[in-house]
Each structure stands twice: as C-alpha cells, then as structure tokens.
Amino acid sequence: MSAFAASGIRKAFGDLAVLSGVDADFPAASVTAILGPSGCGKTTLLNIIAGLLPADSGSLTGFPEAGFSYSFQEPRLLPWLTASENVAFALSGAPGDPQALAGRAERFLRSAGLDKFAGQRPAKLSGGMKRRLSLARAFAYPSDVLLLDEAFSAVDLKLRIELMDLFSLLWREERRTTIMVTHDVQDALYLADRVLVLSSRPAKVLDRLEIAAPRESRRYGSRDFAEFEERLYEDILG
Amino acid sequence: MPEARLGATAGRFATGLLGVGAALLAWKLAAGAIASPLILPPPGEVLAVFWRLLSSAPFWRAVLGTFGRVAAAFALSILAGTATGTASGLSPRVKDFLAPLLTTIRATPVLALILVAMFWLPSSGVPVFTAFLMAYPVMHTSVHSGIAETDRELIEMASVFKVPARVRFFKLRLPSAETHFLAGAKNALGMCWKVVVAGEVLSQPARALGTGLQDSRLSLDTAGVLAWAAATVLLCGTSEFALGLAARSAAKRRHGGAA
C-alpha cells in the first residue's frame, strides 16, 4: 500500500467540472508524473493534494499530515532577499533545529551550484539560476512530499535538460516522494518512475505507466521508450 | 553609458531652466504692464525681499517652527496611515470599518478643518492637526494598496512552505508595500507643507512661515507675501527631493542595485 493516495477526488469551479473522481496512489520515495492536456486540471489536483484548494468530494491519505515543498513554473522568489535569504524565508516555518536547517540550505545551494551567488538578489541572477534556486529551495525544505508544477517548462531545451538533471542530482541526495505535473511526454519519460495520464476536463485517470529503467541511464528524447511514448501520445490525443 | 546618462540629465536640467526663465520673463513683462507693485511686484523686487529675509533671524525661526510642525504632522500621518493601512490591507473587515471615516475626512474642505481645529487647539497645534488629517488618508490608502496588492503567487508560495505569519508580514507584506509607501509618503509630505502653512496663516502661531505670509499681507507688502511663499515652495521642494533621494538609495540597497 502506498504512503500517499488520493481517491475519488472531484472538483468543480461553479458549473465547470474540473476533476471527476481522480484515484491515484503515490509510492514513497518515487517520482510520479501527472501528464495530461493543457487545462485538464493537473495543477488543480496538485493544489488539492497540497491543501491549497479543498476538494468537493473524495479523500486524501497521507497528504493531510505531510509537509510539502513546491517548485512552480515561475521561480517565485522575493526580489528584495538574496538567494540564501530566499531559501531561509521558505525554511522559517520548517520543523527542526534552525542550525540544521541553515546547514541544509547551504548544502542544497552548493549542490545547485549557487553557493557563490548566495549573497545575490534575484535581479542579479540569470533565468536558469533562478529556476535552480527554486529547486534548491524546494529540496532544502525538509518536506515529506515535493510538488513540481511545470517546473521545467517555458525554457529552452538545453536549460530544461540542465534543470531536470539538477533535479535528478538533488533527488539522489535525498529521495523525496515527488509529484510532478507536466504536459510534456518527454519530461515525464526522462524523470518519472510512474506516469499517471489524466483525460481532458473533467479529468480522471486514463492510464498508468511504470518505468522501471533507472533514471541515470535515461537519455532525453531517446527512442528507448518509444513504446511508452506512443502509448502516452495515444492516451492524450485519443 | 554613464556619460550618455549624464548628458541626458544635463539636457533635462537645461530645458527646465529654460522653462523657469520663460516664466520669469512673463512675470517681468506682466509686472511692467500692470505697473503696480501692490498688485504684481517685478521678480527683482521679490528677490531682493527674499534675500533680506534670508539674512534675518525671525525668518529662520519661522522656518524652524514650520519645519517642526510639518515634521510632526508627517510623522503622525506616517504612523497612523501605516498602522490602519496595514490592518485594512490584511482584513477586509477593517477596511469596511474605516471606509466611512476616511471618505468623510477626504471630502471635508481643508478650510473647514482648520476653522474647527481653531476652536479646539492652541494656535501652534492647529496646523499640525489639520495637516495630519489631510495627509493621513493619503498614507492609509497607499499602505493599504501596497499590502493588499502583494503578489498572490508569493503569498501562495509562503503558504505552501508554512512560513510563519510574523515572517510573512515583515519579509513579504511590508517590503511589497515599499513602493506604494514611498509614493504615499512623498505626496503626504508635500501636502503637510501646504496645509501646515495654510493653517498657520489662519491660526497665527509664533515662529511660522504662514504667520510671516499673513503679516506681509496685512502690511500690503505683496513682494513680502511672494517672498514668504517662495521660501515655502523651496523648503517643500527640498524636503521632497531629500525624501526621494533617501527612498531611491533605500530601494537600491534592498534590490541590489536593480531598483
């Protein structure tokens, strides 16, 4: 049985039904990608899991007691704080000894290659560095569940792969139960252990896929997963 | 690049100077045409009176007195406006509670406030009280907007990471309101100078620019009135400029030179 699960999750905004009974489980210390067409309710599901939105019906197991960290599509950094202060801001409510938390912040900044820029404010960082900082912040927070909402999208391919490789590196350092929302099949195949495919709105789980190959051996866009790829495209495009 | 910026600044300054020159020329021509210093003295005469004022001790005592009143009214409006603006930015209920009071203050003519204050307060308190009442809603509204318009995405991020309310307030809400706060403070300061001097004209406290204005008017000294008014404009402009400089340097420090 999985540590974290969602069952029968329904959500509507007024007359607009977004989720119509989503059932999913999320094994501990694994990366689950939620894949689906734009606007199908992936982020809504993520926000319900994080407790930012209430579900109309359905239940969550494990999530209500869990601590979350989040990496968003936009880095969401406070422009008046330095890189290290931005991480410290997020960690200010984290459970644990403050000194140990400061140590974590330093460690993940270093792992993300940002230790030399710890004293710089976001205006002085490149777009890629801001994204890396957002990932480092999410890992530095000692959460039970890491949520990634299109954290690798809206950047060029080279930076996208760099960011995903950084994620893998940080994840190996601390294997965190991760749920990533993406609309990109290649991203899901590159990073996830499991893929859940949501249907168009009102969404429910259309398909589930297990990817056994170790993440380290995968190459972005390779044909090694052609079969999976075809199946996922078929799911999404119908 | 810095040379180009310097050149642009010098160009703007020269254009401004040209505008001042044109206004002075128009004034001089109008004074010549009217040919009555009681109605419109020429700029040279006003400048001579202004120069005499600068070398007189009562003028500087008046400057100090008025400056003190402006500082008191400004500080009060900053304190009260920040307190209630923050509360109403965080709570719609507080906003609704304060709305009728603020609307009433905003709609009341400044002269009515001065006249009422003259019944209640000593002459030196009237300008402070009136300026406070005029500047307070400006500060309140600015701070309210700054707090209420904090980036929703940053608030959501702070919620996910369970950032404590105190840290959220001091590190997210307050810095977000900085730009609004500074814009409000600049407006409030200008308003304090104008209203304090207007209050002084009517309440006649000792050591006040407004009292100097009124005394000159009673002596039918139009050049004196204009010289006292010029002193007020210069002091108001200088203090607004100093506040702007301080604000810019604070913003530069906070944003690491990207302000």
GROMACS .gro file of C-alpha atoms in nm:
model
  497
    1MET     CA    1   0.000   0.000   0.000
    2SER     CA    2   0.127   0.348  -0.088
    3ALA     CA    3   0.207   0.605   0.176
    4PHE     CA    4   0.014   0.868  -0.015
    5ALA     CA    5  -0.309   0.832  -0.209
    6ALA     CA    6  -0.599   1.028  -0.348
    7SER     CA    7  -0.932   0.864  -0.406
    8GLY     CA    8  -1.246   0.984  -0.576
    9ILE     CA    9  -1.127   1.346  -0.593
   10ARG     CA   10  -1.388   1.572  -0.751
   11LYS     CA   11  -1.365   1.944  -0.803
   12ALA     CA   12  -1.576   2.196  -0.990
   13PHE     CA   13  -1.548   2.574  -1.018
   14GLY     CA   14  -1.912   2.682  -1.042
   15ASP     CA   15  -2.059   2.493  -1.336
   16LEU     CA   16  -1.719   2.393  -1.467
   17ALA     CA   17  -1.638   2.037  -1.359
   18VAL     CA   18  -1.259   2.001  -1.350
   19LEU     CA   19  -1.189   1.671  -1.174
   20SER     CA   20  -1.438   1.386  -1.184
   21GLY     CA   21  -1.323   1.121  -0.940
   22VAL     CA   22  -0.945   1.101  -0.962
   23ASP     CA   23  -0.794   0.790  -0.800
   24ALA     CA   24  -0.418   0.774  -0.766
   25ASP     CA   25  -0.155   0.643  -0.534
   26PHE     CA   26   0.196   0.779  -0.492
   27PRO     CA   27   0.457   0.535  -0.360
   28ALA     CA   28   0.701   0.684  -0.110
   29ALA     CA   29   1.041   0.797  -0.241
   30SER     CA   30   0.932   0.775  -0.603
   31VAL     CA   31   0.871   1.031  -0.876
   32THR     CA   32   0.520   1.031  -1.018
   33ALA     CA   33   0.444   1.241  -1.322
   34ILE     CA   34   0.091   1.364  -1.382
   35LEU     CA   35   0.054   1.407  -1.754
   36GLY     CA   36  -0.238   1.550  -1.941
   37PRO     CA   37  -0.352   1.807  -2.192
   38SER     CA   38  -0.335   2.176  -2.101
   39GLY     CA   39  -0.624   2.289  -1.881
   40CYS     CA   40  -0.727   1.938  -1.778
   41GLY     CA   41  -0.692   2.008  -1.406
   42LYS     CA   42  -0.339   1.885  -1.329
   43THR     CA   43  -0.250   2.192  -1.122
   44THR     CA   44  -0.590   2.180  -0.952
   45LEU     CA   45  -0.514   1.824  -0.842
   46LEU     CA   46  -0.170   1.931  -0.718
   47ASN     CA   47  -0.321   2.221  -0.522
   48ILE     CA   48  -0.579   1.988  -0.363
   49ILE     CA   49  -0.300   1.749  -0.264
   50ALA     CA   50  -0.101   2.041  -0.114
   51GLY     CA   51  -0.407   2.161   0.078
   52LEU     CA   52  -0.421   2.491  -0.110
   53LEU     CA   53  -0.765   2.405  -0.251
   54PRO     CA   54  -1.041   2.199  -0.091
   55ALA     CA   55  -1.183   1.909  -0.292
   56ASP     CA   56  -1.560   1.894  -0.337
   57SER     CA   57  -1.552   1.525  -0.251
   58GLY     CA   58  -1.307   1.239  -0.221
   59SER     CA   59  -1.035   1.168   0.027
   60LEU     CA   60  -0.663   1.201   0.068
   61THR     CA   61  -0.443   0.956   0.254
   62GLY     CA   62  -0.109   1.064   0.398
   63PHE     CA   63  -0.119   1.410   0.244
   64PRO     CA   64  -0.310   1.596   0.519
   65GLU     CA   65  -0.034   1.511   0.769
   66ALA     CA   66   0.252   1.569   0.528
   67GLY     CA   67   0.483   1.866   0.488
   68PHE     CA   68   0.516   1.999   0.133
   69SER     CA   69   0.768   2.183  -0.069
   70TYR     CA   70   0.684   2.322  -0.409
   71SER     CA   71   0.867   2.432  -0.718
   72PHE     CA   72   0.649   2.634  -0.951
   73GLN     CA   73   0.671   2.719  -1.320
   74GLU     CA   74   0.783   3.069  -1.214
   75PRO     CA   75   1.065   3.073  -0.957
   76ARG     CA   76   0.854   3.283  -0.713
   77LEU     CA   77   1.149   3.450  -0.543
   78LEU     CA   78   1.129   3.756  -0.321
   79PRO     CA   79   1.323   4.021  -0.516
   80TRP     CA   80   1.441   4.207  -0.206
   81LEU     CA   81   1.603   3.897  -0.050
   82THR     CA   82   1.931   3.736  -0.151
   83ALA     CA   83   1.942   3.379  -0.281
   84SER     CA   84   2.026   3.239   0.063
   85GLU     CA   85   1.767   3.463   0.232
   86ASN     CA   86   1.505   3.335  -0.012
   87VAL     CA   87   1.581   2.980   0.096
   88ALA     CA   88   1.587   3.087   0.464
   89PHE     CA   89   1.246   3.255   0.416
   90ALA     CA   90   1.094   2.927   0.296
   91LEU     CA   91   1.265   2.735   0.578
   92SER     CA   92   1.149   2.977   0.850
   93GLY     CA   93   0.845   2.762   0.928
   94ALA     CA   94   1.010   2.426   0.869
   95PRO     CA   95   1.026   2.177   1.153
   96GLY     CA   96   1.370   2.110   1.301
   97ASP     CA   97   1.672   2.272   1.455
   98PRO     CA   98   1.741   2.614   1.294
   99GLN     CA   99   2.113   2.541   1.269
  100ALA     CA  100   2.049   2.212   1.093
  101LEU     CA  101   1.807   2.390   0.859
  102ALA     CA  102   2.068   2.653   0.778
  103GLY     CA  103   2.310   2.370   0.704
  104ARG     CA  104   2.057   2.213   0.465
  105ALA     CA  105   2.008   2.545   0.289
  106GLU     CA  106   2.382   2.581   0.242
  107ARG     CA  107   2.418   2.221   0.123
  108PHE     CA  108   2.146   2.242  -0.142
  109LEU     CA  109   2.263   2.582  -0.263
  110ARG     CA  110   2.604   2.427  -0.311
  111SER     CA  111   2.461   2.121  -0.487
  112ALA     CA  112   2.269   2.353  -0.720
  113GLY     CA  113   2.593   2.538  -0.797
  114LEU     CA  114   2.466   2.855  -0.636
  115ASP     CA  115   2.694   2.883  -0.333
  116LYS     CA  116   2.894   3.162  -0.499
  117PHE     CA  117   2.572   3.354  -0.563
  118ALA     CA  118   2.417   3.307  -0.217
  119GLY     CA  119   2.451   3.680  -0.146
  120GLN     CA  120   2.300   3.794  -0.477
  121ARG     CA  121   1.945   3.913  -0.519
  122PRO     CA  122   1.726   3.759  -0.792
  123ALA     CA  123   1.773   4.063  -1.020
  124LYS     CA  124   2.140   3.968  -1.046
  125LEU     CA  125   2.070   3.601  -1.131
  126SER     CA  126   2.001   3.459  -1.477
  127GLY     CA  127   1.668   3.291  -1.555
  128GLY     CA  128   1.830   2.947  -1.526
  129MET     CA  129   1.988   3.033  -1.191
  130LYS     CA  130   1.652   3.147  -1.056
  131ARG     CA  131   1.498   2.813  -1.157
  132ARG     CA  132   1.788   2.630  -0.992
  133LEU     CA  133   1.738   2.836  -0.679
  134SER     CA  134   1.369   2.745  -0.677
  135LEU     CA  135   1.461   2.373  -0.697
  136ALA     CA  136   1.730   2.409  -0.428
  137ARG     CA  137   1.474   2.583  -0.202
  138ALA     CA  138   1.224   2.302  -0.255
  139PHE     CA  139   1.482   2.038  -0.166
  140ALA     CA  140   1.628   2.233   0.127
  141TYR     CA  141   1.284   2.236   0.290
  142PRO     CA  142   1.260   1.906   0.479
  143SER     CA  143   0.925   1.806   0.331
  144ASP     CA  144   0.760   1.469   0.301
  145VAL     CA  145   0.632   1.546  -0.048
  146LEU     CA  146   0.788   1.755  -0.321
  147LEU     CA  147   0.548   1.904  -0.574
  148LEU     CA  148   0.670   2.027  -0.911
  149ASP     CA  149   0.420   2.227  -1.115
  150GLU     CA  150   0.554   2.256  -1.470
  151ALA     CA  151   0.888   2.334  -1.303
  152PHE     CA  152   1.082   2.261  -1.624
  153SER     CA  153   0.860   2.424  -1.882
  154ALA     CA  154   0.879   2.760  -2.061
  155VAL     CA  155   1.258   2.742  -2.100
  156ASP     CA  156   1.477   2.637  -2.392
  157LEU     CA  157   1.558   2.268  -2.434
  158LYS     CA  158   1.919   2.294  -2.309
  159LEU     CA  159   1.817   2.468  -1.989
  160ARG     CA  160   1.524   2.231  -1.946
  161ILE     CA  161   1.754   1.928  -1.957
  162GLU     CA  162   2.002   2.102  -1.724
  163LEU     CA  163   1.723   2.167  -1.475
  164MET     CA  164   1.595   1.810  -1.495
  165ASP     CA  165   1.950   1.680  -1.444
  166LEU     CA  166   1.982   1.906  -1.143
  167PHE     CA  167   1.655   1.767  -1.010
  168SER     CA  168   1.791   1.411  -1.051
  169LEU     CA  169   2.111   1.508  -0.873
  170LEU     CA  170   1.929   1.666  -0.579
  171TRP     CA  171   1.679   1.381  -0.569
  172ARG     CA  172   1.962   1.125  -0.542
  173GLU     CA  173   2.091   1.327  -0.247
  174GLU     CA  174   1.756   1.299  -0.075
  175ARG     CA  175   1.497   1.063  -0.223
  176ARG     CA  176   1.176   1.253  -0.179
  177THR     CA  177   0.823   1.146  -0.274
  178THR     CA  178   0.777   1.368  -0.576
  179ILE     CA  179   0.470   1.453  -0.779
  180MET     CA  180   0.543   1.645  -1.096
  181VAL     CA  181   0.284   1.797  -1.320
  182THR     CA  182   0.379   1.828  -1.682
  183HIS     CA  183   0.221   1.837  -2.023
  184ASP     CA  184   0.539   1.711  -2.187
  185VAL     CA  185   0.568   1.338  -2.254
  186GLN     CA  186   0.949   1.355  -2.287
  187ASP     CA  187   0.987   1.524  -1.947
  188ALA     CA  188   0.773   1.257  -1.786
  189LEU     CA  189   0.969   0.974  -1.951
  190TYR     CA  190   1.302   1.133  -1.853
  191LEU     CA  191   1.227   1.178  -1.484
  192ALA     CA  192   0.933   0.973  -1.360
  193ASP     CA  193   0.913   0.627  -1.209
  194ARG     CA  194   0.540   0.628  -1.272
  195VAL     CA  195   0.320   0.826  -1.506
  196LEU     CA  196  -0.048   0.897  -1.449
  197VAL     CA  197  -0.231   1.023  -1.756
  198LEU     CA  198  -0.532   1.245  -1.696
  199SER     CA  199  -0.811   1.276  -1.952
  200SER     CA  200  -0.944   1.607  -2.080
  201ARG     CA  201  -1.171   1.807  -1.849
  202PRO     CA  202  -1.348   1.683  -1.638
  203ALA     CA  203  -1.040   1.476  -1.571
  204LYS     CA  204  -0.999   1.127  -1.440
  205VAL     CA  205  -0.704   0.891  -1.456
  206LEU     CA  206  -0.691   0.749  -1.808
  207ASP     CA  207  -0.376   0.541  -1.788
  208ARG     CA  208  -0.097   0.439  -1.551
  209LEU     CA  209   0.255   0.354  -1.654
  210GLU     CA  210   0.552   0.215  -1.460
  211ILE     CA  211   0.901   0.294  -1.588
  212ALA     CA  212   1.148   0.051  -1.440
  213ALA     CA  213   1.466   0.178  -1.608
  214PRO     CA  214   1.694   0.364  -1.367
  215ARG     CA  215   1.680   0.739  -1.414
  216GLU     CA  216   2.057   0.769  -1.452
  217SER     CA  217   2.055   0.551  -1.765
  218ARG     CA  218   1.789   0.753  -1.947
  219ARG     CA  219   1.866   0.994  -2.227
  220TYR     CA  220   1.631   1.281  -2.301
  221GLY     CA  221   1.428   1.222  -2.618
  222SER     CA  222   1.583   0.879  -2.683
  223ARG     CA  223   1.381   0.608  -2.862
  224ASP     CA  224   1.440   0.367  -2.572
  225PHE     CA  225   1.088   0.437  -2.454
  226ALA     CA  226   0.924   0.457  -2.796
  227GLU     CA  227   0.657   0.214  -2.691
  228PHE     CA  228   0.571   0.414  -2.380
  229GLU     CA  229   0.587   0.735  -2.578
  230GLU     CA  230   0.343   0.607  -2.837
  231ARG     CA  231   0.106   0.488  -2.569
  232LEU     CA  232   0.116   0.821  -2.387
  233TYR     CA  233   0.059   1.022  -2.705
  234GLU     CA  234  -0.231   0.793  -2.787
  235ASP     CA  235  -0.377   0.848  -2.438
  236ILE     CA  236  -0.350   1.223  -2.468
  237LEU     CA  237  -0.452   1.266  -2.830
  238GLY     CA  238  -0.718   0.997  -2.820
  239MET     CA  239   2.682   5.477  -2.100
  240PRO     CA  240   2.718   5.692  -1.780
  241GLU     CA  241   2.832   5.988  -2.000
  242ALA     CA  242   2.518   5.950  -2.212
  243ARG     CA  243   2.301   5.945  -1.898
  244LEU     CA  244   2.482   6.250  -1.761
  245GLY     CA  245   2.425   6.427  -2.091
  246ALA     CA  246   2.053   6.345  -2.084
  247THR     CA  247   2.024   6.472  -1.725
  248ALA     CA  248   2.205   6.794  -1.815
  249GLY     CA  249   1.975   6.834  -2.114
  250ARG     CA  250   1.665   6.793  -1.898
  251PHE     CA  251   1.804   7.036  -1.642
  252ALA     CA  252   1.876   7.294  -1.913
  253THR     CA  253   1.522   7.257  -2.052
  254GLY     CA  254   1.378   7.304  -1.703
  255LEU     CA  255   1.595   7.611  -1.652
  256LEU     CA  256   1.468   7.747  -1.982
  257GLY     CA  257   1.110   7.700  -1.857
  258VAL     CA  258   1.188   7.890  -1.536
  259GLY     CA  259   1.348   8.168  -1.741
  260ALA     CA  260   1.040   8.192  -1.964
  261ALA     CA  261   0.808   8.213  -1.660
  262LEU     CA  262   1.025   8.485  -1.500
  263LEU     CA  263   1.026   8.680  -1.826
  264ALA     CA  264   0.645   8.655  -1.850
  265TRP     CA  265   0.619   8.771  -1.487
  266LYS     CA  266   0.854   9.064  -1.552
  267LEU     CA  267   0.658   9.169  -1.862
  268ALA     CA  268   0.324   9.139  -1.678
  269ALA     CA  269   0.458   9.342  -1.382
  270GLY     CA  270   0.583   9.607  -1.624
  271ALA     CA  271   0.246   9.622  -1.799
  272ILE     CA  272   0.047   9.642  -1.475
  273ALA     CA  273   0.297   9.888  -1.327
  274SER     CA  274   0.165   9.849  -0.973
  275PRO     CA  275   0.394   9.670  -0.724
  276LEU     CA  276   0.096   9.632  -0.489
  277ILE     CA  277  -0.077   9.405  -0.742
  278LEU     CA  278   0.224   9.240  -0.902
  279PRO     CA  279   0.578   9.339  -0.799
  280PRO     CA  280   0.855   9.254  -1.051
  281PRO     CA  281   1.067   8.944  -0.984
  282GLY     CA  282   1.373   9.155  -0.895
  283GLU     CA  283   1.187   9.323  -0.609
  284VAL     CA  284   1.062   8.990  -0.473
  285LEU     CA  285   1.415   8.850  -0.499
  286ALA     CA  286   1.550   9.147  -0.301
  287VAL     CA  287   1.290   9.092  -0.025
  288PHE     CA  288   1.366   8.719  -0.028
  289TRP     CA  289   1.737   8.795   0.007
  290ARG     CA  290   1.667   9.025   0.304
  291LEU     CA  291   1.451   8.751   0.458
  292LEU     CA  292   1.737   8.503   0.431
  293SER     CA  293   1.958   8.725   0.643
  294SER     CA  294   1.700   8.786   0.916
  295ALA     CA  295   1.684   8.577   1.233
  296PRO     CA  296   1.299   8.582   1.259
  297PHE     CA  297   1.280   8.419   0.914
  298TRP     CA  298   1.496   8.126   1.024
  299ARG     CA  299   1.300   8.094   1.347
  300ALA     CA  300   0.985   8.080   1.133
  301VAL     CA  301   1.144   7.816   0.911
  302LEU     CA  302   1.235   7.606   1.215
  303GLY     CA  303   0.886   7.645   1.365
  304THR     CA  304   0.709   7.548   1.045
  305PHE     CA  305   0.954   7.266   0.978
  306GLY     CA  306   0.882   7.125   1.324
  307ARG     CA  307   0.506   7.135   1.259
  308VAL     CA  308   0.547   6.971   0.919
  309ALA     CA  309   0.769   6.701   1.070
  310ALA     CA  310   0.516   6.635   1.348
  311ALA     CA  311   0.218   6.615   1.109
  312PHE     CA  312   0.416   6.400   0.866
  313ALA     CA  313   0.534   6.160   1.137
  314LEU     CA  314   0.181   6.127   1.278
  315SER     CA  315   0.031   6.061   0.936
  316ILE     CA  316   0.304   5.803   0.857
  317LEU     CA  317   0.245   5.622   1.188
  318ALA     CA  318  -0.134   5.625   1.176
  319GLY     CA  319  -0.157   5.565   0.799
  320THR     CA  320   0.085   5.272   0.817
  321ALA     CA  321  -0.100   5.117   1.112
  322THR     CA  322  -0.451   5.142   0.971
  323GLY     CA  323  -0.343   5.089   0.609
  324THR     CA  324  -0.170   4.764   0.708
  325ALA     CA  325  -0.469   4.647   0.911
  326SER     CA  326  -0.714   4.722   0.632
  327GLY     CA  327  -0.483   4.565   0.370
  328LEU     CA  328  -0.485   4.243   0.572
  329SER     CA  329  -0.851   4.246   0.673
  330PRO     CA  330  -1.144   4.347   0.451
  331ARG     CA  331  -1.349   4.395   0.769
  332VAL     CA  332  -1.113   4.665   0.897
  333LYS     CA  333  -1.121   4.821   0.550
  334ASP     CA  334  -1.503   4.839   0.558
  335PHE     CA  335  -1.498   4.969   0.915
  336LEU     CA  336  -1.266   5.258   0.829
  337ALA     CA  337  -1.415   5.343   0.489
  338PRO     CA  338  -1.685   5.592   0.608
  339LEU     CA  339  -1.440   5.779   0.833
  340LEU     CA  340  -1.181   5.810   0.555
  341THR     CA  341  -1.440   5.921   0.300
  342THR     CA  342  -1.560   6.190   0.541
  343ILE     CA  343  -1.207   6.317   0.608
  344ARG     CA  344  -1.125   6.320   0.235
  345ALA     CA  345  -1.445   6.509   0.148
  346THR     CA  346  -1.410   6.774   0.420
  347PRO     CA  347  -1.264   7.101   0.286
  348VAL     CA  348  -0.930   7.183   0.445
  349LEU     CA  349  -1.050   7.529   0.543
  350ALA     CA  350  -1.340   7.381   0.741
  351LEU     CA  351  -1.097   7.155   0.926
  352ILE     CA  352  -0.871   7.450   1.010
  353LEU     CA  353  -1.163   7.659   1.138
  354VAL     CA  354  -1.296   7.376   1.355
  355ALA     CA  355  -0.947   7.297   1.485
  356MET     CA  356  -0.912   7.663   1.590
  357PHE     CA  357  -1.191   7.606   1.845
  358TRP     CA  358  -1.023   7.302   1.990
  359LEU     CA  359  -0.647   7.355   1.982
  360PRO     CA  360  -0.381   7.616   2.061
  361SER     CA  361  -0.263   7.812   1.758
  362SER     CA  362   0.053   7.604   1.704
  363GLY     CA  363  -0.145   7.279   1.719
  364VAL     CA  364  -0.400   7.377   1.452
  365PRO     CA  365  -0.165   7.339   1.151
  366VAL     CA  366  -0.030   7.006   1.281
  367PHE     CA  367  -0.375   6.861   1.341
  368THR     CA  368  -0.513   6.982   1.007
  369ALA     CA  369  -0.212   6.861   0.806
  370PHE     CA  370  -0.225   6.528   0.982
  371LEU     CA  371  -0.593   6.487   0.890
  372MET     CA  372  -0.523   6.573   0.526
  373ALA     CA  373  -0.210   6.355   0.491
  374TYR     CA  374  -0.331   6.056   0.692
  375PRO     CA  375  -0.582   5.925   0.431
  376VAL     CA  376  -0.311   5.952   0.163
  377MET     CA  377  -0.074   5.734   0.368
  378HIS     CA  378  -0.353   5.497   0.467
  379THR     CA  379  -0.458   5.439   0.106
  380SER     CA  380  -0.101   5.394  -0.018
  381VAL     CA  381  -0.008   5.144   0.252
  382HIS     CA  382  -0.341   4.963   0.213
  383SER     CA  383  -0.283   4.925  -0.164
  384GLY     CA  384   0.073   4.803  -0.111
  385ILE     CA  385  -0.028   4.542   0.146
  386ALA     CA  386  -0.342   4.429  -0.040
  387GLU     CA  387  -0.162   4.406  -0.374
  388THR     CA  388   0.114   4.175  -0.251
  389ASP     CA  389   0.191   3.925  -0.527
  390ARG     CA  390  -0.061   3.638  -0.487
  391GLU     CA  391   0.191   3.388  -0.618
  392LEU     CA  392   0.442   3.482  -0.348
  393ILE     CA  393   0.171   3.455  -0.082
  394GLU     CA  394   0.081   3.110  -0.217
  395MET     CA  395   0.448   3.008  -0.207
  396ALA     CA  396   0.472   3.125   0.155
  397SER     CA  397   0.157   2.925   0.239
  398VAL     CA  398   0.293   2.604   0.088
  399PHE     CA  399   0.615   2.638   0.286
  400LYS     CA  400   0.414   2.723   0.601
  401VAL     CA  401   0.609   3.044   0.656
  402PRO     CA  402   0.501   3.186   0.996
  403ALA     CA  403   0.266   3.487   0.986
  404ARG     CA  404   0.522   3.716   1.153
  405VAL     CA  405   0.793   3.635   0.898
  406ARG     CA  406   0.539   3.665   0.614
  407PHE     CA  407   0.437   4.009   0.738
  408PHE     CA  408   0.786   4.153   0.784
  409LYS     CA  409   0.964   3.984   0.493
  410LEU     CA  410   0.687   3.967   0.234
  411ARG     CA  411   0.395   4.202   0.300
  412LEU     CA  412   0.586   4.507   0.426
  413PRO     CA  413   0.861   4.506   0.161
  414SER     CA  414   0.592   4.458  -0.107
  415ALA     CA  415   0.428   4.778   0.012
  416GLU     CA  416   0.754   4.974  -0.009
  417THR     CA  417   0.691   5.140  -0.346
  418HIS     CA  418   0.336   5.239  -0.252
  419PHE     CA  419   0.458   5.357   0.089
  420LEU     CA  420   0.725   5.583  -0.060
  421ALA     CA  421   0.489   5.730  -0.320
  422GLY     CA  422   0.234   5.797  -0.043
  423ALA     CA  423   0.500   5.949   0.183
  424LYS     CA  424   0.611   6.186  -0.094
  425ASN     CA  425   0.253   6.303  -0.153
  426ALA     CA  426   0.187   6.329   0.220
  427LEU     CA  427   0.498   6.539   0.275
  428GLY     CA  428   0.401   6.789   0.003
  429MET     CA  429   0.051   6.804   0.146
  430CYS     CA  430   0.183   6.861   0.500
  431TRP     CA  431   0.386   7.166   0.386
  432LYS     CA  432   0.088   7.321   0.207
  433VAL     CA  433  -0.167   7.254   0.479
  434VAL     CA  434   0.063   7.349   0.769
  435VAL     CA  435   0.136   7.689   0.608
  436ALA     CA  436  -0.236   7.739   0.529
  437GLY     CA  437  -0.319   7.655   0.890
  438GLU     CA  438  -0.055   7.896   1.015
  439VAL     CA  439  -0.198   8.177   0.801
  440LEU     CA  440  -0.530   8.141   0.984
  441SER     CA  441  -0.420   8.038   1.333
  442GLN     CA  442  -0.117   8.274   1.350
  443PRO     CA  443   0.121   8.081   1.575
  444ALA     CA  444   0.455   8.239   1.673
  445ARG     CA  445   0.756   8.144   1.457
  446ALA     CA  446   0.572   8.032   1.144
  447LEU     CA  447   0.605   8.087   0.768
  448GLY     CA  448   0.226   8.124   0.747
  449THR     CA  449   0.234   8.399   1.007
  450GLY     CA  450   0.503   8.577   0.801
  451LEU     CA  451   0.280   8.549   0.495
  452GLN     CA  452  -0.019   8.690   0.682
  453ASP     CA  453   0.185   8.975   0.838
  454SER     CA  454   0.310   9.075   0.492
  455ARG     CA  455  -0.045   9.066   0.358
  456LEU     CA  456  -0.172   9.286   0.641
  457SER     CA  457   0.108   9.536   0.562
  458LEU     CA  458   0.002   9.531   0.196
  459ASP     CA  459   0.352   9.402   0.118
  460THR     CA  460   0.285   9.191  -0.194
  461ALA     CA  461   0.656   9.134  -0.257
  462GLY     CA  462   0.686   9.008   0.102
  463VAL     CA  463   0.392   8.769   0.052
  464LEU     CA  464   0.556   8.632  -0.263
  465ALA     CA  465   0.896   8.604  -0.090
  466TRP     CA  466   0.748   8.406   0.203
  467ALA     CA  467   0.558   8.189  -0.046
  468ALA     CA  468   0.880   8.130  -0.243
  469ALA     CA  469   1.053   8.022   0.079
  470THR     CA  470   0.771   7.772   0.142
  471VAL     CA  471   0.796   7.633  -0.211
  472LEU     CA  472   1.174   7.596  -0.182
  473LEU     CA  473   1.154   7.422   0.155
  474CYS     CA  474   0.877   7.190   0.037
  475GLY     CA  475   1.069   7.107  -0.282
  476THR     CA  476   1.394   7.048  -0.091
  477SER     CA  477   1.234   6.816   0.162
  478GLU     CA  478   1.053   6.620  -0.114
  479PHE     CA  479   1.383   6.593  -0.303
  480ALA     CA  480   1.564   6.470   0.011
  481LEU     CA  481   1.291   6.213   0.073
  482GLY     CA  482   1.315   6.099  -0.290
  483LEU     CA  483   1.694   6.059  -0.261
  484ALA     CA  484   1.660   5.860   0.062
  485ALA     CA  485   1.390   5.641  -0.097
  486ARG     CA  486   1.598   5.575  -0.407
  487SER     CA  487   1.905   5.482  -0.206
  488ALA     CA  488   1.694   5.254   0.019
  489ALA     CA  489   1.542   5.085  -0.288
  490LYS     CA  490   1.886   5.042  -0.441
  491ARG     CA  491   2.015   4.880  -0.122
  492ARG     CA  492   1.714   4.646  -0.100
  493HIS     CA  493   1.718   4.537  -0.462
  494GLY     CA  494   2.092   4.509  -0.502
  495GLY     CA  495   2.126   4.792  -0.749
  496ALA     CA  496   1.837   4.682  -0.968
  497ALA     CA  497   1.594   4.945  -0.846
   0.00000   0.00000   0.00000
